[in-house]
C-alpha cells in the first residue's frame, strides 16, 4: 500500500473525525527522529503463511485456538497480553502505545518486532516510549505521508493496520480471532473507529480477492462508504508493493 493510494481514505478519516493532519505530521516527525530503518524482512518469512490478526475484543479469550493454529500471529495492542496468558507467543505487535507500552518495549528487547504508531494524539507516548524500545525491532508507522524510517503501510486502528502489515509481508491467508464490531462495551468514539476498521478490512479484502469471515454481514455498508471515497470499486486489485 503506497501513500498515494491510501491518501483519499486518510483524508476521509481526517474529515470524519476532525483530526488535524498537521498534528499527525508532527508526531510522525518526532518518530522519525527517534526511530531507525526497519527492513520488512526482519519480520521473518510470512510469504504464503496463514496469519492470525488478533484483535483485543473480549471474544479473543474464546478464539485463542484460531491464533494458536496459525503460522504467524500479529497482535493488536492488548491482544498480545491475552494470548501470552494463554501460552500463545506473538510474532509481531501493532500498537499506538495507548494501553500496554510496557509489553511492547519488553517484546522488542526479546527480539519480537513491534510496529509503533505515531499520530496526533499520542506525541507524549511516542516521546516517552520509543527511546525505551530496542531499535532493531521497532517499526515506526504513521497514517500521514511516510518520512525517513517511518512507514505507512495502510490502516487506521491497531487491528486493521496489523492486517495491512500482514498483507504487505506476503501473507497467504488472514484470519481474525478477537474481533467484535458490535462490542456493546465500547464508547461512541471507539464504535466509530470500529466502523472504519470494517471499511478498511473490506478494502483490503477487495484488493486481495479474499473473503474474511469477520466481515460477513458488513460488506454492503462498507462498500457504499468505500465507493463514495474511491469510486466504483476499481481498486479491486492486488495491493501495491
Short mmCIF file of C-alpha atoms in Angstrom, two decimals:
data_model
loop_
_atom_site.label_atom_id
_atom_site.label_comp_id
_atom_site.label_asym_id
_atom_site.label_seq_id
_atom_site.Cartn_x
_atom_site.Cartn_y
_atom_site.Cartn_z
CA UNK A 1 0.00 0.00 0.00
CA UNK A 2 1.68 3.22 -1.08
CA UNK A 3 0.62 6.55 0.36
CA UNK A 4 -0.81 7.91 -2.88
CA UNK A 5 -3.26 5.00 -2.87
CA UNK A 6 -4.07 5.38 0.82
CA UNK A 7 -4.35 9.18 0.90
CA UNK A 8 -8.01 9.53 -0.19
CA UNK A 9 -9.06 7.23 2.65
CA UNK A 10 -6.80 9.06 5.08
CA UNK A 11 -8.37 12.37 4.09
CA UNK A 12 -11.84 10.91 4.62
CA UNK A 13 -10.84 9.72 8.10
CA UNK A 14 -9.47 13.16 8.95
CA UNK A 15 -12.69 14.79 7.80
CA UNK A 16 -14.94 12.33 9.65
CA UNK A 17 -13.17 12.66 13.00
CA UNK A 18 -11.97 16.24 12.70
CA UNK A 19 -8.37 15.13 13.18
CA UNK A 20 -5.53 17.53 12.43
CA UNK A 21 -3.21 16.38 9.65
CA UNK A 22 -0.51 18.75 10.88
CA UNK A 23 -0.62 17.09 14.29
CA UNK A 24 -0.18 13.68 12.66
CA UNK A 25 2.81 15.03 10.77
CA UNK A 26 4.38 16.44 13.93
CA UNK A 27 4.05 13.04 15.59
CA UNK A 28 5.49 11.34 12.51
CA UNK A 29 8.47 13.70 12.51
CA UNK A 30 9.14 13.00 16.18
CA UNK A 31 9.04 9.26 15.48
CA UNK A 32 11.40 9.78 12.54
CA UNK A 33 13.90 11.45 14.87
CA UNK A 34 13.69 8.57 17.37
CA UNK A 35 13.46 5.54 15.07
CA UNK A 36 15.85 3.71 12.79
CA UNK A 37 15.06 1.98 9.47
CA UNK A 38 13.28 -1.35 9.76
CA UNK A 39 13.59 -3.60 6.68
CA UNK A 40 10.43 -5.68 6.50
CA UNK A 41 12.42 -8.90 6.06
CA UNK A 42 13.12 -8.64 9.79
CA UNK A 43 9.54 -9.78 10.30
CA UNK A 44 10.53 -13.22 9.06
CA UNK A 45 9.10 -15.23 6.20
CA UNK A 46 5.33 -14.62 6.12
CA UNK A 47 5.03 -15.34 2.40
CA UNK A 48 2.05 -17.60 1.79
CA UNK A 49 1.55 -18.23 5.51
CA UNK A 50 -1.70 -18.20 7.47
CA UNK A 51 -1.51 -15.07 9.60
CA UNK A 52 -3.78 -14.56 12.59
CA UNK A 53 -4.54 -10.87 13.07
CA UNK A 54 -5.58 -10.92 16.70
CA UNK A 55 -7.91 -8.19 17.89
CA UNK A 56 -8.35 -7.17 21.51
CA UNK A 57 -12.10 -7.73 21.88
CA UNK A 58 -13.23 -9.88 24.84
CA UNK A 59 -14.09 -12.73 22.48
CA UNK A 60 -10.37 -13.34 21.93
CA UNK A 61 -10.35 -15.48 25.06
CA UNK A 62 -12.74 -17.89 23.32
CA UNK A 63 -10.92 -17.80 19.98
CA UNK A 64 -7.35 -18.44 21.06
CA UNK A 65 -7.21 -21.67 19.06
CA UNK A 66 -7.50 -19.70 15.82
CA UNK A 67 -4.31 -17.86 16.74
CA UNK A 68 -2.56 -20.94 18.08
CA UNK A 69 -3.17 -22.82 14.83
CA UNK A 70 -1.89 -20.02 12.58
CA UNK A 71 1.63 -19.91 11.16
CA UNK A 72 2.15 -16.29 12.23
CA UNK A 73 0.42 -14.23 14.93
CA UNK A 74 0.17 -10.45 14.72
CA UNK A 75 -1.45 -8.94 17.81
CA UNK A 76 -3.20 -5.61 18.10
CA UNK A 77 -2.42 -3.85 21.37
CA UNK A 78 -3.53 -5.81 24.47
CA UNK A 79 -4.32 -8.91 22.41
CA UNK A 80 -0.64 -9.75 22.92
CA UNK A 81 -1.15 -9.96 26.68
CA UNK A 82 -4.30 -12.07 26.38
CA UNK A 83 -2.51 -14.51 24.10
CA UNK A 84 0.61 -14.64 26.27
CA UNK A 85 -1.54 -15.52 29.28
CA UNK A 86 -2.83 -18.49 27.30
CA UNK A 87 0.55 -19.69 26.08
CA UNK A 88 0.48 -18.21 22.58
CA UNK A 89 3.53 -16.22 21.51
CA UNK A 90 3.11 -13.37 19.06
CA UNK A 91 5.36 -12.75 16.08
CA UNK A 92 4.59 -9.04 15.90
CA UNK A 93 2.73 -6.45 17.98
CA UNK A 94 0.96 -3.45 16.45
CA UNK A 95 0.25 -0.58 18.84
CA UNK A 96 -0.26 3.15 19.15
CA UNK A 97 1.15 2.95 22.69
CA UNK A 98 -2.11 3.80 24.43
CA UNK A 99 -2.65 0.67 26.56
CA UNK A 100 0.32 -1.65 27.02
CA UNK A 101 3.55 0.12 26.04
CA UNK A 102 5.44 -1.89 28.67
CA UNK A 103 4.54 -5.09 26.80
CA UNK A 104 5.66 -3.52 23.52
CA UNK A 105 9.01 -2.40 24.93
CA UNK A 106 9.62 -5.81 26.50
CA UNK A 107 8.85 -7.62 23.26
CA UNK A 108 11.37 -5.56 21.30
CA UNK A 109 14.02 -6.40 23.88
CA UNK A 110 13.17 -10.08 23.31
CA UNK A 111 13.63 -9.70 19.55
CA UNK A 112 9.94 -9.54 18.65
CA UNK A 113 9.04 -6.85 16.09
CA UNK A 114 6.72 -4.08 17.22
CA UNK A 115 5.01 -1.65 14.83
CA UNK A 116 4.74 1.51 16.94
CA UNK A 117 2.32 4.06 15.54
CA UNK A 118 2.67 7.84 15.87
CA UNK A 119 -0.39 10.06 15.45
CA UNK A 120 -1.51 13.48 16.55
CA UNK A 121 -2.93 12.34 19.89
CA UNK A 122 -0.02 10.29 21.20
CA UNK A 123 3.04 12.53 20.95
CA UNK A 124 3.82 12.24 24.70
CA UNK A 125 3.72 8.44 24.49
CA UNK A 126 5.95 8.42 21.40
CA UNK A 127 8.45 10.68 23.14
CA UNK A 128 8.42 8.57 26.31
CA UNK A 129 8.35 5.06 24.92
CA UNK A 130 10.17 4.87 21.59
CA UNK A 131 13.55 5.50 23.27
CA UNK A 132 12.83 2.50 25.52
CA UNK A 133 12.30 0.15 22.57
CA UNK A 134 15.09 -1.89 21.01
CA UNK A 135 15.74 -0.01 17.77
CA UNK A 136 16.42 -3.12 15.71
CA UNK A 137 12.94 -4.50 16.41
CA UNK A 138 10.89 -1.30 16.15
CA UNK A 139 8.98 -0.37 13.01
CA UNK A 140 7.73 3.21 13.34
CA UNK A 141 4.50 3.89 11.45
CA UNK A 142 2.29 6.85 10.57
CA UNK A 143 -1.10 7.47 8.98
CA UNK A 144 0.34 10.56 7.26
CA UNK A 145 2.85 10.63 4.44
CA UNK A 146 5.88 8.47 5.33
CA UNK A 147 9.19 10.17 6.10
CA UNK A 148 12.64 8.66 6.68
CA UNK A 149 12.36 5.41 8.67
CA UNK A 150 8.64 5.94 9.39
CA UNK A 151 6.41 3.81 7.17
CA UNK A 152 2.75 3.95 6.18
CA UNK A 153 1.55 0.51 5.12
CA UNK A 154 -2.15 1.36 5.34
CA UNK A 155 -4.79 1.11 8.02
CA UNK A 156 -6.19 3.24 10.83
CA UNK A 157 -6.79 1.28 14.05
CA UNK A 158 -4.24 -1.11 15.54
CA UNK A 159 -6.19 -4.10 14.24
CA UNK A 160 -6.61 -3.12 10.62
CA UNK A 161 -3.06 -1.75 10.49
CA UNK A 162 -1.95 -5.23 11.59
CA UNK A 163 -3.89 -6.72 8.68
CA UNK A 164 -2.34 -4.31 6.17
CA UNK A 165 1.11 -5.09 7.56
CA UNK A 166 0.49 -8.82 7.14
CA UNK A 167 -0.69 -8.24 3.58
CA UNK A 168 2.40 -6.19 2.80
CA UNK A 169 4.58 -9.00 4.18
CA UNK A 170 3.00 -11.50 1.77
CA UNK A 171 0.51 -13.33 3.99
CA UNK A 172 -1.29 -16.11 2.17
CA UNK A 173 -4.44 -16.15 4.32
CA UNK A 174 -5.66 -13.81 7.04
CA UNK A 175 -7.78 -14.99 9.98
CA UNK A 176 -9.24 -12.75 12.66
CA UNK A 177 -9.57 -14.01 16.25
CA UNK A 178 -10.67 -11.44 18.80
CA UNK A 179 -12.68 -9.11 16.59
CA UNK A 180 -16.13 -7.78 17.55
CA UNK A 181 -17.50 -4.85 15.58
CA UNK A 182 -20.63 -4.82 17.77
CA UNK A 183 -18.97 -4.81 21.18
CA UNK A 184 -21.53 -3.03 23.42
CA UNK A 185 -18.86 -2.09 25.94
CA UNK A 186 -17.05 0.38 23.70
CA UNK A 187 -17.70 4.12 23.80
CA UNK A 188 -19.15 6.03 20.80
CA UNK A 189 -15.72 7.14 19.55
CA UNK A 190 -14.40 3.59 19.62
CA UNK A 191 -17.55 2.38 17.85
CA UNK A 192 -16.89 4.87 15.03
CA UNK A 193 -13.31 3.66 14.81
CA UNK A 194 -14.55 0.09 14.55
CA UNK A 195 -16.79 1.15 11.66
CA UNK A 196 -13.71 2.47 9.89
CA UNK A 197 -11.80 -0.70 10.72
CA UNK A 198 -14.53 -2.70 8.97
CA UNK A 199 -14.32 -0.44 5.93
CA UNK A 200 -10.57 -0.76 5.75
CA UNK A 201 -10.66 -4.52 6.13
CA UNK A 202 -13.23 -4.63 3.34
CA UNK A 203 -10.90 -2.53 1.19
CA UNK A 204 -8.10 -4.97 1.89
CA UNK A 205 -10.41 -7.92 1.23
CA UNK A 206 -11.40 -6.47 -2.13
CA UNK A 207 -7.80 -5.84 -3.12
CA UNK A 208 -6.69 -9.33 -2.07
CA UNK A 209 -9.65 -11.12 -3.64
CA UNK A 210 -10.14 -12.90 -0.32
CA UNK A 211 -13.19 -13.29 1.92
CA UNK A 212 -12.73 -12.51 5.62
CA UNK A 213 -15.40 -14.24 7.68
CA UNK A 214 -15.25 -11.39 10.20
CA UNK A 215 -16.85 -9.12 7.58
CA UNK A 216 -19.91 -11.29 6.92
CA UNK A 217 -22.98 -9.07 7.00
CA UNK A 218 -20.93 -5.87 6.75
CA UNK A 219 -19.78 -5.75 3.16
CA UNK A 220 -22.66 -3.75 1.67
CA UNK A 221 -22.30 -0.89 4.14
CA UNK A 222 -18.51 -0.92 3.83
CA UNK A 223 -18.69 -0.96 0.02
CA UNK A 224 -21.05 2.01 -0.03
CA UNK A 225 -18.67 4.04 2.14
CA UNK A 226 -15.58 3.00 0.20
CA UNK A 227 -17.07 3.60 -3.22
CA UNK A 228 -18.04 7.11 -2.19
CA UNK A 229 -14.37 7.73 -1.40
CA UNK A 230 -12.60 5.65 -4.04
CA UNK A 231 -15.04 5.45 -6.91
CA UNK A 232 -16.77 2.43 -8.41
CA UNK A 233 -14.70 -0.38 -6.92
CA UNK A 234 -11.89 -0.21 -9.45
CA UNK A 235 -9.49 -0.68 -6.54
CA UNK A 236 -10.16 -4.41 -6.57
CA UNK A 237 -6.65 -5.46 -7.48
CA UNK A 238 -3.53 -6.72 -5.65
CA UNK A 239 -2.05 -4.33 -3.10
CA UNK A 240 0.88 -2.15 -4.13
CA UNK A 241 4.29 -3.44 -3.22
#
